XYZ file of C-alpha atoms in Angstrom:
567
model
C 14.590 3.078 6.797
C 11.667 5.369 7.106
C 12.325 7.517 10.240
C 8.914 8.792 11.078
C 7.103 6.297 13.401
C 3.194 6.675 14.501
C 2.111 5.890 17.707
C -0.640 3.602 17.371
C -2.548 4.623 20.187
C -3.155 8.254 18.883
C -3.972 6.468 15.376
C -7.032 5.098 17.363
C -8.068 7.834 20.055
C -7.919 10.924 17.620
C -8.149 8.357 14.983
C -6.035 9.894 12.684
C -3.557 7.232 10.987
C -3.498 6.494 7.181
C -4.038 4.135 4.725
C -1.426 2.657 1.328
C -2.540 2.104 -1.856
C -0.420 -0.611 -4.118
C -2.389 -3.703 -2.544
C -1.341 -7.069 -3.713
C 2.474 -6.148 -5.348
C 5.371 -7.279 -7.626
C 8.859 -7.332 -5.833
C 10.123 -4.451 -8.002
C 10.038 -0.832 -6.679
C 11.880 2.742 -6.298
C 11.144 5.346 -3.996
C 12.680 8.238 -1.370
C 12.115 10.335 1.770
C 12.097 13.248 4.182
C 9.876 14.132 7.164
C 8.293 16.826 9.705
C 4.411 17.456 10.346
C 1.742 19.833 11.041
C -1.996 20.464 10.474
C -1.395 20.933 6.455
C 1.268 23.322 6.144
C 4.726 23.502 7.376
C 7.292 25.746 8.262
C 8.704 27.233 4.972
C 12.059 26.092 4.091
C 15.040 28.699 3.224
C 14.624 28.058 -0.548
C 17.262 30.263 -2.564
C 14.806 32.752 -4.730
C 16.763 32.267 -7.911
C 17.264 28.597 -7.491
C 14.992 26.588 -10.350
C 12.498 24.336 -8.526
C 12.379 21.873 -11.142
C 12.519 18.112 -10.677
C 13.546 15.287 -12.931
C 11.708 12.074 -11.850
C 11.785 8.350 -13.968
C 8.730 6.539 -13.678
C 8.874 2.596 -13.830
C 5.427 2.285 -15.743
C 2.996 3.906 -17.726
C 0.088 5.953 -15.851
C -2.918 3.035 -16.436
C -6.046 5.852 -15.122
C -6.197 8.878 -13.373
C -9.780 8.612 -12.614
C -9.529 8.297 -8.282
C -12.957 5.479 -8.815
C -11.325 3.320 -10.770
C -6.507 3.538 -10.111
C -5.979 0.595 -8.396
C -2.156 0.943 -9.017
C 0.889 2.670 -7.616
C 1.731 5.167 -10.259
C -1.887 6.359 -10.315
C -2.144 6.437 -6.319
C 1.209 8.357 -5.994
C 0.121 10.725 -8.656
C -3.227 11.468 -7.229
C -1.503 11.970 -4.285
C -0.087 15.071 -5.607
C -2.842 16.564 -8.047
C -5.852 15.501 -5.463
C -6.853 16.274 -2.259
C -9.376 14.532 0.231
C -10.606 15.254 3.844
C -7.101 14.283 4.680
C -3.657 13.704 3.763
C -0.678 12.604 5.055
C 1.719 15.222 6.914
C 5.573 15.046 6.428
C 5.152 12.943 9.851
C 3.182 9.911 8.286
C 0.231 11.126 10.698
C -3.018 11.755 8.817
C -4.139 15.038 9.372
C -6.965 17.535 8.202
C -6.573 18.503 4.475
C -9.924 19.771 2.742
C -11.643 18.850 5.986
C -11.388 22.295 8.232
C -10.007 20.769 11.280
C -11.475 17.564 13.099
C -15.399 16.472 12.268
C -17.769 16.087 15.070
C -18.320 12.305 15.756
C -21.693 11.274 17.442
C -21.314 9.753 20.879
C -22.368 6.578 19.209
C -19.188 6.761 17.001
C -21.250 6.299 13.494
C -21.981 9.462 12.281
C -18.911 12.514 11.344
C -19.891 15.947 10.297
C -17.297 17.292 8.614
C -16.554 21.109 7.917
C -14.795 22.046 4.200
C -12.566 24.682 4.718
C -12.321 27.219 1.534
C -10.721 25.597 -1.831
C -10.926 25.501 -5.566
C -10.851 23.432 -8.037
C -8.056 24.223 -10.977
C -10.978 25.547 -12.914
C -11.332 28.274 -10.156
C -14.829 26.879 -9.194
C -15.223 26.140 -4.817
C -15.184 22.701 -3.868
C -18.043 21.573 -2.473
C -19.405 18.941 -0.032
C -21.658 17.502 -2.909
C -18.057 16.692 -4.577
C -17.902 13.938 -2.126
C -20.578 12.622 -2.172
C -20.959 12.230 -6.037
C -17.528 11.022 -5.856
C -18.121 8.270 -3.571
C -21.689 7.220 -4.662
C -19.835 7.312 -7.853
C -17.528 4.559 -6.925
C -20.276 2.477 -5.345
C -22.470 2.795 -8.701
C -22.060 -0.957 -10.573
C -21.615 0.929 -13.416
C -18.707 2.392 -12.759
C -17.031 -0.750 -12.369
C -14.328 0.555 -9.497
C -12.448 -2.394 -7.928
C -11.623 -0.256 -5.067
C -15.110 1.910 -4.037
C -16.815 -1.619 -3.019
C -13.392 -3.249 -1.298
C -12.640 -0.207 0.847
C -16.462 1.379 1.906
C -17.696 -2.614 2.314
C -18.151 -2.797 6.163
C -17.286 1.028 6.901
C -20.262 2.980 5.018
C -23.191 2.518 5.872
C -25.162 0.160 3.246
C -21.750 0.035 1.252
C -21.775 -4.075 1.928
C -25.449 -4.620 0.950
C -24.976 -1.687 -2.207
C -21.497 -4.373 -2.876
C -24.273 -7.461 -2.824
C -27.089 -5.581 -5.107
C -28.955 -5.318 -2.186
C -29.414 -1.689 -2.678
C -28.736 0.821 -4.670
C -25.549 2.870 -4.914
C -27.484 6.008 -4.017
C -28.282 4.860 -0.464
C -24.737 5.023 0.332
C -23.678 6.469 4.202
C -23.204 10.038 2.887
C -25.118 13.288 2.337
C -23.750 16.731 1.824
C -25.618 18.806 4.399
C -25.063 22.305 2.436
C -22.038 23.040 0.555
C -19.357 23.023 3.304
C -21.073 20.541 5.644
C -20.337 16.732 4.827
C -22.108 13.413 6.686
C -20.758 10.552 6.764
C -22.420 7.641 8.065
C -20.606 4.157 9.245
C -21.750 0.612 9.335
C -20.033 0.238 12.486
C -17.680 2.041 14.755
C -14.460 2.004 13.178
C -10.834 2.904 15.001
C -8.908 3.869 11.673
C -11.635 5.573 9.888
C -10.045 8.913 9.056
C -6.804 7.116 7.881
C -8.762 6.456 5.221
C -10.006 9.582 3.962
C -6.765 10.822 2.684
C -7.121 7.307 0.441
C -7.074 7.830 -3.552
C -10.761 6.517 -3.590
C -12.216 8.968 -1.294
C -11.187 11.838 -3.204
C -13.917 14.426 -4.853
C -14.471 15.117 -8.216
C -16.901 17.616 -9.857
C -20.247 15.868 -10.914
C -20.744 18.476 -13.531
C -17.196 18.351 -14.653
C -17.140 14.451 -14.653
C -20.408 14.423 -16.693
C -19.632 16.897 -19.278
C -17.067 14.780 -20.353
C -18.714 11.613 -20.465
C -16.361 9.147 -21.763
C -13.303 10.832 -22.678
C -13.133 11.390 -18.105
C -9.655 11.177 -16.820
C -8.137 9.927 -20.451
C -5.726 12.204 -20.530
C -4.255 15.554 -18.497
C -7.070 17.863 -19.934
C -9.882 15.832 -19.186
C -9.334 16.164 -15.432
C -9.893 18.618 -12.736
C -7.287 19.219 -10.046
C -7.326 20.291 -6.607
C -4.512 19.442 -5.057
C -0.459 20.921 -4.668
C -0.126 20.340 -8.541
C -2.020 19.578 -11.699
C -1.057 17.190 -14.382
C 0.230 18.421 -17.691
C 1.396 16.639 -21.193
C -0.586 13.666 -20.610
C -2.203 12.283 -23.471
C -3.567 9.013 -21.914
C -0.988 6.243 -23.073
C 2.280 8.482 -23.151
C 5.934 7.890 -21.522
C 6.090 11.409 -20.363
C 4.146 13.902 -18.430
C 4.458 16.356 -15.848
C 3.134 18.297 -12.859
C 2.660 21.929 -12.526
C 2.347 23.813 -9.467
C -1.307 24.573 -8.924
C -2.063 28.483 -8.315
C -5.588 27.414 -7.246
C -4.099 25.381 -4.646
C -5.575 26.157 -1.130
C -2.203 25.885 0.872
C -0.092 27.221 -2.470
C 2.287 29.494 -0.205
C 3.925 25.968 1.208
C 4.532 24.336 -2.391
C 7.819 25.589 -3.658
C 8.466 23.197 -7.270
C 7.042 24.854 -10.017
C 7.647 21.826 -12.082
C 8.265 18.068 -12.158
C 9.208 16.165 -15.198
C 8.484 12.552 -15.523
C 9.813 10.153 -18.239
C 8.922 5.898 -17.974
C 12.241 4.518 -17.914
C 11.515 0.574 -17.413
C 15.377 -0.406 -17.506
C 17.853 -0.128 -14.570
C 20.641 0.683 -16.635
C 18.985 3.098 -18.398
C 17.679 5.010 -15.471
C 21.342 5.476 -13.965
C 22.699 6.483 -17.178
C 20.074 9.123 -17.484
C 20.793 9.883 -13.493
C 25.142 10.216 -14.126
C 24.423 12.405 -16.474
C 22.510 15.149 -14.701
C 19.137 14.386 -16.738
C 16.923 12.840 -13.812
C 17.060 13.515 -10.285
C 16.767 9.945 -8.805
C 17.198 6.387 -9.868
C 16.413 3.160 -8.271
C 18.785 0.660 -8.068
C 18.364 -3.023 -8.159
C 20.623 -6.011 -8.704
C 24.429 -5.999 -9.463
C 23.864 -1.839 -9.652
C 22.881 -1.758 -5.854
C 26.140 -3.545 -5.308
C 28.526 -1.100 -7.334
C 26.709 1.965 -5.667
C 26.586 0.685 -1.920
C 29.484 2.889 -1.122
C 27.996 6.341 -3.295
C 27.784 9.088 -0.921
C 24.056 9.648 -2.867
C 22.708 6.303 -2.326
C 19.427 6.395 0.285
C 17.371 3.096 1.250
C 14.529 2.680 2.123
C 12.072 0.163 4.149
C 9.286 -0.386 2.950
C 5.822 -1.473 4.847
C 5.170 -4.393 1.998
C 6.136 -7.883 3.111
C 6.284 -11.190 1.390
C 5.535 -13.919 1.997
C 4.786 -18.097 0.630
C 1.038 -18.488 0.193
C 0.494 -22.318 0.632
C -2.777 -23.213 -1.816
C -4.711 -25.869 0.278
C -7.111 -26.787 -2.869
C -6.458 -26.974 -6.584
C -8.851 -27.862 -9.258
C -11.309 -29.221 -6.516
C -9.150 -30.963 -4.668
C -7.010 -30.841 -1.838
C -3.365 -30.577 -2.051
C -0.360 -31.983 -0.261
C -0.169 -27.847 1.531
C -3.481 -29.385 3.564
C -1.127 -30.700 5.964
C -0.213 -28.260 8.685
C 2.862 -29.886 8.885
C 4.419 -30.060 5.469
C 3.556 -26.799 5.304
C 5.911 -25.878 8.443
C 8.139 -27.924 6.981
C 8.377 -25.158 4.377
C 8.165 -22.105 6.503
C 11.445 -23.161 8.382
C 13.787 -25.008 5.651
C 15.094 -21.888 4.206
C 17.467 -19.444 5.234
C 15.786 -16.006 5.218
C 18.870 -13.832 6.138
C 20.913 -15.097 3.477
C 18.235 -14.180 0.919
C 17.342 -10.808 2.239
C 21.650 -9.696 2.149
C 22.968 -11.893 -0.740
C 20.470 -13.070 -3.074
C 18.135 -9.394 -2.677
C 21.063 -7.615 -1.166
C 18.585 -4.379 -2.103
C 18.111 -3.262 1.085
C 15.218 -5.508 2.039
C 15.178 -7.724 5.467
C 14.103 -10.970 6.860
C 10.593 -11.802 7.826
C 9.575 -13.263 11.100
C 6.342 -12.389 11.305
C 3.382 -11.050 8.969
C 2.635 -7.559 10.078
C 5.853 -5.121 8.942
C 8.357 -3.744 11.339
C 8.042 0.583 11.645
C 4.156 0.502 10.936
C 1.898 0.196 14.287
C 3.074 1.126 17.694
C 1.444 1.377 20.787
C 0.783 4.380 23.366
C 4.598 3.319 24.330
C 6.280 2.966 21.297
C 6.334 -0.190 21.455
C 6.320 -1.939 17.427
C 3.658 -4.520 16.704
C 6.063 -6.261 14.854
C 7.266 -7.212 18.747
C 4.266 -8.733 20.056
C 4.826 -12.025 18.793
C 8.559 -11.610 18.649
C 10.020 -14.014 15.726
C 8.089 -16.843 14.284
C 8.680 -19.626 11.784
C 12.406 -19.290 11.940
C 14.703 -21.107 9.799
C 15.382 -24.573 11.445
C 16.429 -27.352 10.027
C 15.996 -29.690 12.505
C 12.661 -28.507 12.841
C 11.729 -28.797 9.532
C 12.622 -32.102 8.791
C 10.440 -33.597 12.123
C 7.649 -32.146 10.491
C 8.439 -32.772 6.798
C 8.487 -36.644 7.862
C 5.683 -36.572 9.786
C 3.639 -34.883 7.152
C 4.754 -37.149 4.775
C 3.980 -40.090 7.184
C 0.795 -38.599 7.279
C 0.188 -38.308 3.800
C 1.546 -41.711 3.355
C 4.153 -40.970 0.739
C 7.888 -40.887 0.836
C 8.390 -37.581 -1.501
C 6.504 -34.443 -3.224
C 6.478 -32.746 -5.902
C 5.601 -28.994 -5.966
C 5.302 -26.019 -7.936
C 6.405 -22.399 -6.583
C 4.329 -19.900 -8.701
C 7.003 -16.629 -9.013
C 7.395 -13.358 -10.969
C 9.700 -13.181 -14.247
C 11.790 -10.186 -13.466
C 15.390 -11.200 -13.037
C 15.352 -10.667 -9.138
C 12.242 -12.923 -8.707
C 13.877 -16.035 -10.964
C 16.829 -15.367 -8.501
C 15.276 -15.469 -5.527
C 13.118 -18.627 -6.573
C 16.352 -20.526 -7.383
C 17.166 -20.004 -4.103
C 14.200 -21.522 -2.664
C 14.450 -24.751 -5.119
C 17.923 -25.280 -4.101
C 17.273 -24.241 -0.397
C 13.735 -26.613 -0.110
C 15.254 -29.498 -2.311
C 18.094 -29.512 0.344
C 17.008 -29.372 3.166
C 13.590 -31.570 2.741
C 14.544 -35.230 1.153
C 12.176 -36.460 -1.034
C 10.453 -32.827 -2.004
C 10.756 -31.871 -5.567
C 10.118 -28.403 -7.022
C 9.462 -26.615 -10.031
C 9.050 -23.263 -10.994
C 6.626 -21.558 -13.002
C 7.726 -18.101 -13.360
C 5.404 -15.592 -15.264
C 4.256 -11.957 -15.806
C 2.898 -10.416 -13.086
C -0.740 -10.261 -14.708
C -0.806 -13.914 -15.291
C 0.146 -14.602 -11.515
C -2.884 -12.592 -10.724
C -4.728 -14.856 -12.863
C -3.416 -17.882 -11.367
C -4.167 -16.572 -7.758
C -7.269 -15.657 -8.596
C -8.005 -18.991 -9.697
C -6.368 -20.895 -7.353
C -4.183 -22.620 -10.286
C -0.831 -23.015 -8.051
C 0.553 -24.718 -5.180
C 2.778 -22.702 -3.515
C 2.621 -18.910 -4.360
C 5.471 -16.429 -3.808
C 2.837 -13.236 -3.090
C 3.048 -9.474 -1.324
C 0.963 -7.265 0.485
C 1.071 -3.504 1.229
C -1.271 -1.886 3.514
C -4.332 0.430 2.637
C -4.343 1.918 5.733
C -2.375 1.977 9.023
C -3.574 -0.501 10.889
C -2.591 -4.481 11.308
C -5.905 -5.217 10.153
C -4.991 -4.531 6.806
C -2.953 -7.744 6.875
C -4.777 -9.740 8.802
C -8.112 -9.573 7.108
C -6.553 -11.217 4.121
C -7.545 -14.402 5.353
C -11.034 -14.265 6.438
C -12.651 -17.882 5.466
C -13.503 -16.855 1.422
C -12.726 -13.632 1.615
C -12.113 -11.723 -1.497
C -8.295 -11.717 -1.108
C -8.155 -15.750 0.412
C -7.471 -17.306 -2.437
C -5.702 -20.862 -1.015
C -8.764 -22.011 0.703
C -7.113 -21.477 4.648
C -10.179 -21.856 6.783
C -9.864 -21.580 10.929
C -13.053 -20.477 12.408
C -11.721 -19.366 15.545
C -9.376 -17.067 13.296
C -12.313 -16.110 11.877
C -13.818 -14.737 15.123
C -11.053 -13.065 16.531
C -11.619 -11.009 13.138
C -14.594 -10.147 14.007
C -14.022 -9.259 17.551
C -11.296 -6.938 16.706
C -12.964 -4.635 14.210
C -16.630 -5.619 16.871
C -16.776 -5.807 20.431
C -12.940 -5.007 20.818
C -12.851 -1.532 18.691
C -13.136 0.897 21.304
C -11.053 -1.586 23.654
C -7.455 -0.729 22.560
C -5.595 -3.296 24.675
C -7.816 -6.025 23.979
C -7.632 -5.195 20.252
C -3.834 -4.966 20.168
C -3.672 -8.823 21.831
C -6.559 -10.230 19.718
C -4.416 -9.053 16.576
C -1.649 -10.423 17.412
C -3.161 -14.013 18.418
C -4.552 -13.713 15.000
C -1.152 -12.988 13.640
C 0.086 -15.651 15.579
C -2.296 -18.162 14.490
C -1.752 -18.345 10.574
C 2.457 -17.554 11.365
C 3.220 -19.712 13.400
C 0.255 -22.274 14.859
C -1.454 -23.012 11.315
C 1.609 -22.194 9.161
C -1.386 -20.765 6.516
C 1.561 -18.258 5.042
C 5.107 -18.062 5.458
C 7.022 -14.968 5.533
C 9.775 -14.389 3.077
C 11.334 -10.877 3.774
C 10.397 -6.974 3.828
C 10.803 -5.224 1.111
C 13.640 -2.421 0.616
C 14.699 0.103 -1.703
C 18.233 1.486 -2.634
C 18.298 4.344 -4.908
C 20.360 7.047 -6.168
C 19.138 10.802 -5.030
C 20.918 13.969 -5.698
C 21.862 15.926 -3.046
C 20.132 19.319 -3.937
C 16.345 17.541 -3.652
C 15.286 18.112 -0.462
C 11.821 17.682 1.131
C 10.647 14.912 -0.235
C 8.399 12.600 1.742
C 7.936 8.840 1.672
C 4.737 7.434 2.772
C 4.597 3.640 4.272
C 1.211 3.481 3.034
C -0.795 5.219 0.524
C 0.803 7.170 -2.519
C 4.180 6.725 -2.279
C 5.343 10.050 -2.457
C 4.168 13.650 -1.233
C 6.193 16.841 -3.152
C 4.475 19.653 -1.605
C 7.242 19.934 0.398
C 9.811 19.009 -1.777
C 12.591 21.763 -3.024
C 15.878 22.475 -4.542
C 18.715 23.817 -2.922
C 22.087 23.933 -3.940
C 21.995 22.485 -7.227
């Protein structure tokens, strides 16, 4: 389990928080950890002087783009992560805290308006960073042309004219933010926003060099010498579709003192047998571990887990093809949400390291000025029940005026995923007479498809946060929002979503209990989702990497920290 913990409360009053990257996920992961904080730097570890700082890392996929307008994926946010810098990043706490930003901005007393102050920094080409980095960078992202996924979905709603630029309204250049002089930045929001500067140390808020990025037209970001880097490393051996590459320490580095790898060494390695043969043998560093391997290492001294902040969760599609579906009813789809045994699937059929789901925000994200978790608020919801699901199994079925169903679960085609949906037939088919169901399991890309097109019934689907906030969930399900693809509609939902990011920002209390009504209400009142489990990780780490941070949100990883001792 990750043991750094944010309190939420500070997250809003010196709004300083953070953001994930990896959005809407497949149920197959690695990843590690390590914490301790401060303002950018850290106290420098005893690293032995004749100890080699190099580190052997497998990669489960191929790096898709490195250009920070257009990743939308977790290898290219956890790289950028490491060869990029924004405003801010995160610390070895998980607290967001001033990076390329020189201390905090100055906020207007109307909350809309931050001035922010570069502090002194190159780019890997030895030319200054500048304030006009920015904002090319993020008008760059807004410009249609540029065709970033990301630049509309996370400015919409926080930059000023970002939602009417989104709606060619306007144009891109009208964006919320003007660089004053070269150090000076302005940034100008829609609205006041609590989490704001979690999300400047997001991948799509980085700056790049307008005359860099123009010189090289097309050929921007293809491959390791077609970049610019500004961050603890730069990329190296990249030719744009390889399965190897690695990072170099960057000597132009601002904060270069604190970085103590002079090398990392990455090789895609898509099989799990594979990767622990190549991690037994001393040739890589770390290896994830899924499946029947998780089981024979559970007793290694060098296995770690981890808990991750992704959950998922049953999306129940209310309208197919035009027309409604059986997942209408409220109460066939409770039915659902209690008839199968979540704890058995999280220890025997995952048995990875991942837990139960009760509820739809993760445990160890959000807390309050107490500690408290959000996960608490509402305490557990749709729990398995038998009993309970049957009453209202029959009475949706009495209300649908038919005696059985037939439905489709839409799953991944990894070997965990046709597991875990096996499960669910036999668990469903058991526990509900009369229901039916089949399984369509396919690619990853082709469930996007389907989602996307509503072309399912019942969805087995995952979320990670973009920033460290429960809104991040909850805003999923705004009435035809970009991300509510099963039709769930509740306009009193849809208010509360608007209070809590409108008259309830600067209200932290009232925020805190309108989120979790909200939560509440598509959990356990309208049954819109139903939660499966929260992701974990089990991997294999040697003992001599230390320093290594795991983010809950974000890129996944952080090495500036990161060193070898006692290899």
């Amino acid at each position: 389990m990750k043991n750094s913990k944010l309190v939420w409360l500070l997250s809003l009053l010196l709004v300083v928080g953070l953001f994930l990257a990896a959005c809407g996920g497949d149920d197959d992961k690695e990843a590690t950890k390590d914490t301790d904080e401060k303002e950018g730097t850290t106290e420098e570890p005893e690293v032995v002087a004749d100890e080699e700082q190099v580190l052997n890392l497998i990669q489960t996929a191929e790096i898709p783009t490195m250009d920070s307008a257009l990743v939308t994926d977790a290898v290219g946010f956890d790289l950028l992560n490491n060869v990029n810098e924004g405003l801010y990043r995160l610390s070895q706490e998980n607290i967001a805290v001033p990076a390329l930003s020189d201390g905090e901005p100055t906020v207007s007393e109307d909350g809309l308006v931050y001035t922010f102050t570069l502090r002194d920094s190159n780019w890997s080409d030895g030319t200054p960073v500048t304030a006009n980095d920015f904002e090319y960078s993020w008008k760059r992202a807004m410009n249609p042309d540029t065709a970033s996924e990301y630049g509309p979905y996370m400015m919409s709603g926080v930059i000023k004219n970002a939602t009417a630029i989104s709606n060619g309204e306007m144009e891109y250049t009208e964006l919320g933010i003007k660089a004053i002089d070269e150090k000076t930045l302005e940034v100008t929001l829609e609205k006041p926003i609590p989490y704001f500067l979690s999300l400047m140390s997001f991948g799509t808020f980085l700056p790049q060099k307008e005359e860099f990025v123009t010189a090289q037209g097309e050929n921007y970001a293809k491959n390791s010498e077609s970049l610019l880097y500004n961050g603890p490393f730069t990329l190296a051996n990249w030719d744009g579709t390889g399965l190897s590459w690695q990072l170099l320490k960057n000597e132009q580095y601002w904060d270069k003192e604190t970085v103590k790898l002079t090398e990392i060494n990455y090789d895609v390695v898509k099989e799990t047998a594979t990767a622990v043969n190549l991690y037994t043998n001393g040739e890589k560093d770390r290896a994830g571990l899924s499946g029947e391997y998780a089981m024979q290492y559970a007793a290694d001294p060098e296995l770690l887990t981890e808990l991750e902040t992704s959950v998922f969760y049953f999306k129940y599609n209310q309208e197919r093809g035009g027309e409604k579906t059986p997942l209408a009813n409220v109460n066939i789809r409770e039915a659902i949400s209690k008839a199968f045994n979540k704890e058995d699937l999280a220890s025997v059929v995952l048995a990875n390291g991942s837990t139960a789901a009760y509820s739809f925000i993760p445990k160890d994200f959000v807390f309050d000025e107490d500690g408290n978790d959000f996960r608490d608020a509402n305490g557990d919801m749709a729990v398995f029940n038998v009993e309970e699901a049957k009453a209202a199994w029959e009475k949706g079925l009495s209300e649908l005026g038919v005696t059985e169903l037939s439905l489709e679960i839409l799953g991944g085609d990894t070997e965990l995923s046709k597991k875990m949906d096996e499960y669910f037939k036999s668990q469903l088919e058991t526990n509900l007479p009369g229901l039916t169901i089949t399984l369509k399991e396919v690619p990853f890309n082709v469930r996007l498809d389907l989602d996307t097109n509503q072309d399912y019934d019942i969805q087995v689907a995952g979320w990670g946060p973009d920033y460290q906030d429960p809104f991040t969930f909850l805003s999923l399900w705004e009435t035809d929002g970009g991300n509510n693809q099963m039709s769930y509609s509740n306009p009193e939902y849809d208010q509360l979503l608007q209070d809590i990011n409108g008259s309830l920002a600067q209200d932290i209390p009232a925020r805190w209990e309108a989120m979790a009504k909200a939560e509440k209400m598509i959990v356990d009142q309208d049954f819109a989702v139903g939660p499966i489990y929260q992701r974990g990780l089990m991997f294999l780490q040697k003992p001599y990497v230390k320093g290594v941070i795991a983010h809950p949100f974000g890129g996944d990883y952080s090495y500036k920290w990161a060193y070898i001792e006692g290899k």
